[in-house]
Amino acid sequence: MNERIIELTEINPGEFFGAQNSTIEQLKRYFPKIKIVARGSKMKIFGESDLLDEFEIRIERLIKYYNRYNKLDENSIERILTSSGNDEKNAASKKAKDVLVHGVSGRLIKPQTENQRKMVTLMDKNDMLFAVGPAGTGKTYTAVALAVKALKEKEVRRIILTRPAVESGENLGFLPGDLKEKLDPYMQPLYDALRDMIPHERLESHLEKGVIQIAPLAFMRGRTLDNAFVILDEAQNTTHNQMKMFLTRMGKSAKFIITGDPGQIDLPRKQVSGLKESLLALKDIDGIAQVYLDDKDVVRHKLVRKIISAYKSIETE
């Protein structure tokens, strides 16, 4: 009798095996001639070689399904165990439509507005995208969803999220803790988006292994960012030198999204925003696209759209 070990990595074994090992029980019914022993994150399987080969193929499909949809139920398991690989692919493509990511607890992450959908379309056709618009228009959230999608589909090996550490009326130096503790609250919107899209254990593992990196813009200096999906958030607060430095970090097989709101610049007076400069300088370069979101794209509370409109009226007077 042959023995093999299958180890689940970056997956919560309790969720994958199910309550009272319900997934294992289904597998045993489908593979009655294989002995299955599950302990922790490992499965030991015993049986004839050809049956073990088939078992590993089915387990791999179950793992892919779980990684994509962040859940595994009895009906899904039954369908995966009894269908061919092509059947499963066709079912997934029909279900996908415009969904970017299947988030935590089955949440469907998809573009909500015309300009968010434009972001998705433009990112498919270009390697660099500038997404510009006021707060609440979903530009950062959509960018993070595109990055997570690219990572899940193995189009890139890592995600890098960065922001210029410009203080909006506050002084980071007076906050308690080391540099990471000072900056983590500033990076919170990026963490929040990721937590919607990637289960906790997998996210922690990705952060620990450097598959996902969140760092201030200054930490990008001197790096070449290959095989990465890179997002520069709050780009309106970059200087000329910072923006030039960041854009020239782009390596092979990389995707860049730059998001910002020119109406919320926290730079010192007379300091030109690197975002405004780059939008003008790069607008005619093939492979670089720009999308402008507005108050019609606001997906927060209905009052946010009215607030943006009210401030727009006084700022143009």
PDB file of N, CA and C in Angstrom, residues 39 123 177 228 247:
ATOM      1  N   ARG A  39      -4.514  15.380  10.141  1.00  0.00           N
ATOM      2  CA  ARG A  39      -4.048  15.925  11.412  1.00  0.00           C
ATOM      3  C   ARG A  39      -3.417  17.286  11.158  1.00  0.00           C
ATOM      4  N   MET A 123      -6.695  48.737 -17.240  1.00  0.00           N
ATOM      5  CA  MET A 123      -5.588  47.994 -16.642  1.00  0.00           C
ATOM      6  C   MET A 123      -5.301  46.713 -17.411  1.00  0.00           C
ATOM      7  N   GLY A 177       5.829  54.685  19.690  1.00  0.00           N
ATOM      8  CA  GLY A 177       6.206  53.462  18.989  1.00  0.00           C
ATOM      9  C   GLY A 177       7.332  53.631  17.989  1.00  0.00           C
ATOM     10  N   ALA A 228       5.592  42.352 -10.139  1.00  0.00           N
ATOM     11  CA  ALA A 228       4.833  42.893  -9.012  1.00  0.00           C
ATOM     12  C   ALA A 228       3.682  43.755  -9.501  1.00  0.00           C
ATOM     13  N   LEU A 247       8.151  56.071 -10.381  1.00  0.00           N
ATOM     14  CA  LEU A 247       7.807  55.589 -11.717  1.00  0.00           C
ATOM     15  C   LEU A 247       8.959  54.830 -12.371  1.00  0.00           C
TER      16      LEU A 247
END
